[in-house]
Structure formats: structure tokens, C-alpha cells
């Protein structure tokens, strides 16, 4: 396995005898995120030179996409027992680097990355011009000139989404170039120019310019709106009927992972401002995929209202049949943490400046800000911890702030009294695999789920109330569940397996797998059918046939004529090129030991959801095509959407659900328009079946706004 060059760095720690170690990665173009590129992960071990050592886990080099944010990686802070000169050694796979550091006096030969001297002698950017192109909203023309580049130095141009060039000064001191930048999807991208030394390590940033790529205002086949074509007044009862139909569709949604019905036009047609006619709103064609948010009948013809509010005739559309593919549950998620204790008297504080909020105490690259407070904000302090000599306050669930910027003030009000104890025997156990919690009794569009309790959970019943769909139990403040999925028990016993139910959120086992989930590695059949043979290589007659999306174990691997074959049972072999395999992936050191993350394996087109090192769920996916590849690296979700519109070159899609954006416009999300998972297909996003995308979205919500961490790799 090849690795990027690295440097071990040592900087003074926060205490007199401590040293903070970091690793710097060179910004080489060879670390490309092209198909098949190795992300450069290996186990790391640090020897501090005084007899101590640290196992750092699986340390991963940044990819071409993530290098700017991850070129410096924190390793560990070590406290030396006595002053002196020490030689620290980092072993990373088959790479070994050293650094000499000192306690009590400056260490000879100390290495740094970037310096004031380098910045002072940096070359000048004479031209950095980005120009839009007519009729090409997803392209930009970049003209670049750099003067004063020193011998051995180079510049690294990063136009985002994998568009990276390393430019050396080969003719005099003037470097000039021109680039056509192309983006697969809308989003905000940063175009940067960095100065590198002779070994490719960062010295300074010469220029940084944002590029906003915006989606088309209408579908890809849309034309200018035609003149209004009034066809008489709209009957008043149509609006009421449409609203009633919309509510009926929402209430009747028995599968929470499929909240909408989606369709595409069968030809280029007009949409209108009202059902039955009215003003033409837009022209849409087969590349525009829409949602039936409401429906009604006018003049004997059925009409659908799209997510954009316009109406289209039912005779001109065909509905998508979403994939029934479901992943495999490997382990149950960890139970939620207990609620924080009530604040003690006198623990309120006032923020003295703009202050970042983090998911846990301490400042590190693996603990980015998840929010911010303003000067004068009042906070309640539930707990405090000391990290690296600084006091941190917990001001909420997974919300911590640096105590140096909070002035502790007066008392907090006493906590509210606890709810009254339940009557004798009013304990229960959940018998559905997962049961929606609502703010009040009854299932309706205006009473959406506010949480979920899982199979086997013990609950306390404080009240009960009858509703149209049965008896509901109150299990907490504004927390109600349907009573038929809670078994009342004086002494909680192991619950029986639940029957199928509309209100049960996650089925115990997907229909495509047997009752006992297979052990990793296992895979899914990608084509419509796949022959099974008695021997690897496919000679002789097939002994049976596997079906599309069928789950099979991978018990053994053999290579015949350069092709991998998998043994799926005794005397049964299948062509590995037609099976997407889920395999365990070691957790990178940059992902926390309890964080929720997904590993996206581009070579296998599979995804596994983890909590720390524990795999929970495996699914088949469809990533970016070769011309629009999925970006590789370690990312943290920056935006979560239950539904939204997506548009780009050649596509316009309404109501893409269960979306976790992890890099600009790249996301994990539902693909309701195909059942071709296991092969690259997208414009760069990670397509998932509706159920799998919903599962990942619901599960990762407990990890906070930057969850899940997304690790995209090729192996």
C-alpha cells in the first residue's frame, strides 16, 4: 500500500512538561480520489522517546478532497517526567518518521509546517479570475497567474469536488494557466490556491474564492411560461377537496419511509396554476420527477398537485415503483443515554463573548462546533469537566462550552416536580420492533412522531386515553404511544415478537433475509438473476439461480481466470462481479469511539452504519458514475433534510427524502426512481433505497446535527 509523505510535528503543550504531537500530510496530486485510489489508512503507533508509547488506531491520510481541512491531524499530548531532549518516533503502516523535541530548552532540528518567513516571501497572485460561461450554469473558467515562485516551490489549485492540480514553476518566475471547472451538482465550493514546499507540504494559502453553483430555476426541459390561458373561475369546492385529499394521503401513509408518491411526465407537457387549467406555470418533460402532494378530480379528469404547487393532468404521468430493498440489521443501536440531572442551585451563567458550542468538552478537529452563543446569552450549567487544564460546562444534552467565557451568576429555579407515580402494576414493555412516540394520542398529519421506543424497552404508564385507532398510553411529558404495542406487566419479562403493524416503525427482519441475519461478510445479488455453479469458474450447468437483491453469505473467495468467485454454501459458487459485499472497515482515528458513522465502500457499492467499532446495519447503495464520482474522505454531515428538491445538469427531482449532506451538494439520500443498487448510477451522491435511507436518517439523528460521520473509501 502506498502512502503520502508525512511529517511528525511537536508543539508545546498547555503544561510546562507536555508536548502536543501532530502529523502533517503532503498535498500531492497522487492522493487523488479517482476510482480505485487508496485512501491511505494504516495503524499508527507513537513512541515518545521516554519509554512511553501510544496506539493511535487506524490513521487515515486525507484524500484529494479533504486535504485542505485535514492536512494537520492531532495525535496526542504527552507529559514528560523530566526536562531533556527526546526523539519521538511515529510508525504508520510501513512509514516511520521521527522528530527531536525538548522539555526545558528548545529542541534542535524541530520541524514546523508553514511559517511567518514563508508567508513573507510568498509569491504574488497576479490574476485569479473566475468567469461564468453562457448557458453553462455548472461550469466556470478560471484564469490564473502567479509571480515570484521560488525554486522547488509549487502551488496546489483546488477547485473542489476532486478538481485539483499541482503546478510547478518551470519557466522563469511567472506561472500562468487556464482551467475549465465543471461541477456535477449545485452547492457552495471553495476554490483555493496553496503554496507548497519542495516536498509538497503546505506553506501558506495564496488565494481563496467561493463559487456558488445554483440549481436551475425549473426543470431541465422547462421553457418560458406561456401567456395565461384562463378557463373560467375555479369552483370553490375544488380547493377544499384538494386539501382533504392531501390530508387523506398523509394520514394513509402506512410506511414512514415512503411519505410521498412520485411520478414523471410521459412527454413534454404544461403544468397549471390550478387543476383543470388556468395559467401555464412551466413546461416539464421526462427528466423532471415530481411528487403528488395532493389530488382532485375536475370535469371527470384526475389532477395532481406537485411539490411546487402547480397542477398536472394524471393522464400525462406515470408513477415510480420504489425499490423494496432493505438492509440487514447486524446489532441493535445502543440505548439512549439517561436524561441529564437537574441543575444544582446557583448554576446559571452569562456568556461574555461569541462562543462556540461543541458536542463534548475540548477543542479538536474531531469535535467541531455544532452551534454558537452570543454575548449576553444566559445558560444553565448542568455539569463541568476539566480538559487540558480548562473548565468546560455542559449546558444541554451533548452541548459544551469553554468555561473561561461564561460568568457564573445566580440561582436557577427549582426543577419541576416529577410526575405522579403510576398505579400498581402500570409498567409495560414494547412489543413492536420500534414504536413511534407522538405528542398526543392519535395518528394524524398534524401529530407527527416526536421519537421512537424500541423492541423490549420498559416504559412507565402515567395515563391512558382512547382515540379512534385504539387506546394510547402516556409514557412521559407529551409522549404518547399506541397501547396495543405495549404489554402491561407487573414484572417485566422478555417480550414476544410483534406482529406486523402500521405504527411499528422498524420491522424485526427485512423480508429479503431469513430470521437469523447473516454474519459479515455477506452480499446482495445485483443483476436480475445470477447462476450458481458447483465449482468456481462457472463451468458445467448451473445448479440453481439467485434473484435480484437476494442476500447471500460470503464463506470463501477464489480467483479463477482473474475473476473472483464466492462460495455461498457447500458446493455452491457465484460470480463475485455480480455481488455487492458488505465487509467490516476499521474505524479511522479521526472518528470518535462512540460516534455514529457510516462507511461507504465504493468498490463494493455497500454501506455499513457503525456506533464506534460496532456495526449495526448494512445496505446496498449506488454511488457516482465515473464522470461524476462520489468524493472520498472523512466528512461530517453539515445539513439534514427530511425532504427537498435536487437539480443539476440533466435532472430535476422533487421530494428527495431522508437526506444527509456531507460535502457541499453531496449527500446520502433516498432514490425512489430506481431499483438498480449495487452499481454506480448517480451524479455523485450516495443513492439508497427508501427504507435504507430512512433507517440511516432516523438512527443518526441521535448523534446530533453533524451526524453521521461519512467515511467514503475504495477497497
CSV table of N, CA and C in Angstrom, one decimal, residues 161-219:
chain,number,residue,atom,x,y,z
A,161,UNK,N,-14.5,19.4,-5.2
A,161,UNK,CA,-15.1,18.2,-5.9
A,161,UNK,C,-14.1,17.4,-6.7
A,162,UNK,N,-12.8,17.3,-6.2
A,162,UNK,CA,-11.8,16.5,-6.8
A,162,UNK,C,-11.1,17.1,-7.9
A,163,UNK,N,-11.3,18.4,-8.2
A,163,UNK,CA,-10.6,19.1,-9.3
A,163,UNK,C,-9.4,19.8,-8.7
A,164,UNK,N,-8.2,19.1,-8.8
A,164,UNK,CA,-7.0,19.5,-8.1
A,164,UNK,C,-5.9,19.4,-9.1
A,165,UNK,N,-5.0,20.5,-9.1
A,165,UNK,CA,-3.8,20.5,-10.0
A,165,UNK,C,-2.7,21.0,-9.1
A,166,UNK,N,-1.5,20.4,-9.3
A,166,UNK,CA,-0.3,20.9,-8.7
A,166,UNK,C,0.6,21.4,-9.8
A,167,UNK,N,1.0,22.7,-9.6
A,167,UNK,CA,1.7,23.4,-10.7
A,167,UNK,C,3.0,23.9,-10.2
A,168,UNK,N,4.1,23.5,-11.0
A,168,UNK,CA,5.4,23.9,-10.6
A,168,UNK,C,5.9,25.0,-11.5
A,169,UNK,N,6.9,25.8,-11.1
A,169,UNK,CA,7.5,26.9,-11.8
A,169,UNK,C,8.6,26.3,-12.7
A,170,UNK,N,8.4,26.1,-13.9
A,170,UNK,CA,9.4,25.5,-14.8
A,170,UNK,C,10.0,26.5,-15.7
A,171,UNK,N,9.4,27.7,-15.9
A,171,UNK,CA,10.0,28.7,-16.8
A,171,UNK,C,9.9,30.0,-16.2
A,172,UNK,N,11.1,30.5,-15.7
A,172,UNK,CA,11.2,31.8,-15.1
A,172,UNK,C,10.4,31.8,-13.8
A,173,UNK,N,10.0,33.0,-13.4
A,173,UNK,CA,9.2,33.2,-12.1
A,173,UNK,C,7.8,33.5,-12.3
A,174,UNK,N,7.2,33.3,-13.6
A,174,UNK,CA,5.8,33.5,-13.9
A,174,UNK,C,5.1,32.2,-14.2
A,175,UNK,N,4.1,31.9,-13.5
A,175,UNK,CA,3.3,30.7,-13.8
A,175,UNK,C,1.9,31.2,-14.3
A,176,UNK,N,1.5,30.8,-15.4
A,176,UNK,CA,0.2,31.1,-16.0
A,176,UNK,C,-0.5,29.9,-16.5
A,177,UNK,N,-1.8,29.8,-16.2
A,177,UNK,CA,-2.6,28.6,-16.6
A,177,UNK,C,-4.1,29.0,-16.7
A,178,UNK,N,-4.8,28.2,-17.4
A,178,UNK,CA,-6.3,28.4,-17.6
A,178,UNK,C,-7.0,27.0,-17.4
A,179,UNK,N,-8.1,27.0,-16.7
A,179,UNK,CA,-8.8,25.7,-16.4
A,179,UNK,C,-10.3,25.9,-16.6
A,180,UNK,N,-10.9,24.8,-17.1
A,180,UNK,CA,-12.3,24.8,-17.2
A,180,UNK,C,-12.8,23.9,-16.0
A,181,UNK,N,-13.6,24.5,-15.1
A,181,UNK,CA,-14.1,23.8,-13.9
A,181,UNK,C,-15.5,23.4,-14.2
A,182,UNK,N,-15.8,22.1,-13.8
A,182,UNK,CA,-17.1,21.6,-14.1
A,182,UNK,C,-17.6,20.9,-12.8
A,183,UNK,N,-18.9,21.2,-12.4
A,183,UNK,CA,-19.5,20.7,-11.2
A,183,UNK,C,-20.7,19.8,-11.5
A,184,UNK,N,-20.8,18.7,-10.8
A,184,UNK,CA,-21.9,17.8,-11.1
A,184,UNK,C,-23.2,18.2,-10.4
A,185,UNK,N,-23.1,19.0,-9.4
A,185,UNK,CA,-24.4,19.4,-8.7
A,185,UNK,C,-24.2,20.7,-8.0
A,186,UNK,N,-25.4,21.3,-7.7
A,186,UNK,CA,-25.3,22.7,-7.0
A,186,UNK,C,-24.6,22.6,-5.7
A,187,UNK,N,-24.2,23.7,-5.2
A,187,UNK,CA,-23.5,23.8,-3.9
A,187,UNK,C,-22.6,24.9,-3.8
A,188,UNK,N,-22.1,25.2,-2.6
A,188,UNK,CA,-21.1,26.2,-2.3
A,188,UNK,C,-19.7,25.5,-2.3
A,189,UNK,N,-18.8,25.9,-3.2
A,189,UNK,CA,-17.5,25.3,-3.2
A,189,UNK,C,-16.4,26.4,-3.0
A,190,UNK,N,-15.3,26.0,-2.5
A,190,UNK,CA,-14.2,27.0,-2.2
A,190,UNK,C,-13.1,26.7,-3.2
A,191,UNK,N,-12.7,27.6,-4.0
A,191,UNK,CA,-11.5,27.5,-4.9
A,191,UNK,C,-10.3,28.1,-4.3
A,192,UNK,N,-9.3,27.3,-4.0
A,192,UNK,CA,-8.1,27.8,-3.2
A,192,UNK,C,-6.8,27.5,-4.0
A,193,UNK,N,-5.9,28.4,-3.6
A,193,UNK,CA,-4.5,28.3,-4.2
A,193,UNK,C,-3.6,28.2,-3.0
A,194,UNK,N,-2.8,27.1,-2.8
A,194,UNK,CA,-1.9,27.0,-1.7
A,194,UNK,C,-0.5,26.8,-2.2
A,195,UNK,N,0.4,27.4,-1.4
A,195,UNK,CA,1.8,27.3,-1.7
A,195,UNK,C,2.4,26.1,-1.0
A,196,UNK,N,3.2,25.3,-1.7
A,196,UNK,CA,3.8,24.0,-1.1
A,196,UNK,C,5.3,24.1,-1.2
A,197,UNK,N,6.0,23.5,-0.3
A,197,UNK,CA,7.4,23.4,-0.4
A,197,UNK,C,7.9,22.3,-1.3
A,198,UNK,N,9.2,22.1,-1.4
A,198,UNK,CA,9.7,21.1,-2.4
A,198,UNK,C,9.2,19.7,-2.2
A,199,UNK,N,8.7,19.4,-0.9
A,199,UNK,CA,8.2,18.0,-0.7
A,199,UNK,C,6.7,17.9,-0.7
A,200,UNK,N,6.1,19.1,-1.0
A,200,UNK,CA,4.6,19.0,-1.1
A,200,UNK,C,3.9,19.4,0.1
A,201,UNK,N,4.6,19.9,1.2
A,201,UNK,CA,3.9,20.3,2.4
A,201,UNK,C,3.5,21.8,2.3
A,202,UNK,N,2.4,22.1,3.0
A,202,UNK,CA,1.8,23.4,2.9
A,202,UNK,C,2.7,24.4,3.6
A,203,UNK,N,2.8,25.6,2.9
A,203,UNK,CA,3.5,26.7,3.5
A,203,UNK,C,2.5,27.9,3.8
A,204,UNK,N,1.6,28.2,2.8
A,204,UNK,CA,0.7,29.3,3.1
A,204,UNK,C,-0.4,29.2,2.0
A,205,UNK,N,-1.5,29.9,2.3
A,205,UNK,CA,-2.6,30.0,1.3
A,205,UNK,C,-2.5,31.3,0.6
A,206,UNK,N,-2.5,31.2,-0.7
A,206,UNK,CA,-2.3,32.4,-1.5
A,206,UNK,C,-3.6,33.1,-1.9
A,207,UNK,N,-4.6,32.3,-2.1
A,207,UNK,CA,-5.9,32.8,-2.5
A,207,UNK,C,-7.0,31.8,-2.2
A,208,UNK,N,-8.2,32.4,-1.8
A,208,UNK,CA,-9.4,31.5,-1.6
A,208,UNK,C,-10.6,32.3,-2.0
A,209,UNK,N,-11.3,31.7,-2.9
A,209,UNK,CA,-12.5,32.3,-3.5
A,209,UNK,C,-13.7,31.4,-3.6
A,210,UNK,N,-14.8,31.8,-3.0
A,210,UNK,CA,-16.0,30.9,-3.1
A,210,UNK,C,-16.7,30.8,-4.4
A,211,UNK,N,-17.2,29.7,-4.8
A,211,UNK,CA,-18.0,29.6,-6.0
A,211,UNK,C,-19.4,29.0,-5.6
A,212,UNK,N,-20.4,29.7,-6.0
A,212,UNK,CA,-21.8,29.1,-5.7
A,212,UNK,C,-22.4,28.6,-7.0
A,213,UNK,N,-22.6,27.4,-7.0
A,213,UNK,CA,-23.3,26.7,-8.2
A,213,UNK,C,-24.7,26.6,-7.8
A,214,UNK,N,-25.6,27.2,-8.6
A,214,UNK,CA,-27.1,27.2,-8.2
A,214,UNK,C,-27.8,26.3,-9.2
A,215,UNK,N,-28.9,25.7,-8.7
A,215,UNK,CA,-29.7,24.8,-9.5
A,215,UNK,C,-30.6,25.6,-10.5
A,216,UNK,N,-31.0,25.0,-11.6
A,216,UNK,CA,-31.9,25.7,-12.5
A,216,UNK,C,-33.2,26.1,-11.8
A,217,UNK,N,-33.8,27.2,-12.2
A,217,UNK,CA,-35.0,27.6,-11.6
A,217,UNK,C,-36.2,26.7,-11.9
A,218,UNK,N,-36.1,26.0,-13.0
A,218,UNK,CA,-37.2,25.0,-13.3
A,218,UNK,C,-36.5,23.8,-13.8
A,219,UNK,N,-37.3,22.8,-14.2
A,219,UNK,CA,-36.8,21.5,-14.7
A,219,UNK,C,-35.9,21.7,-15.9
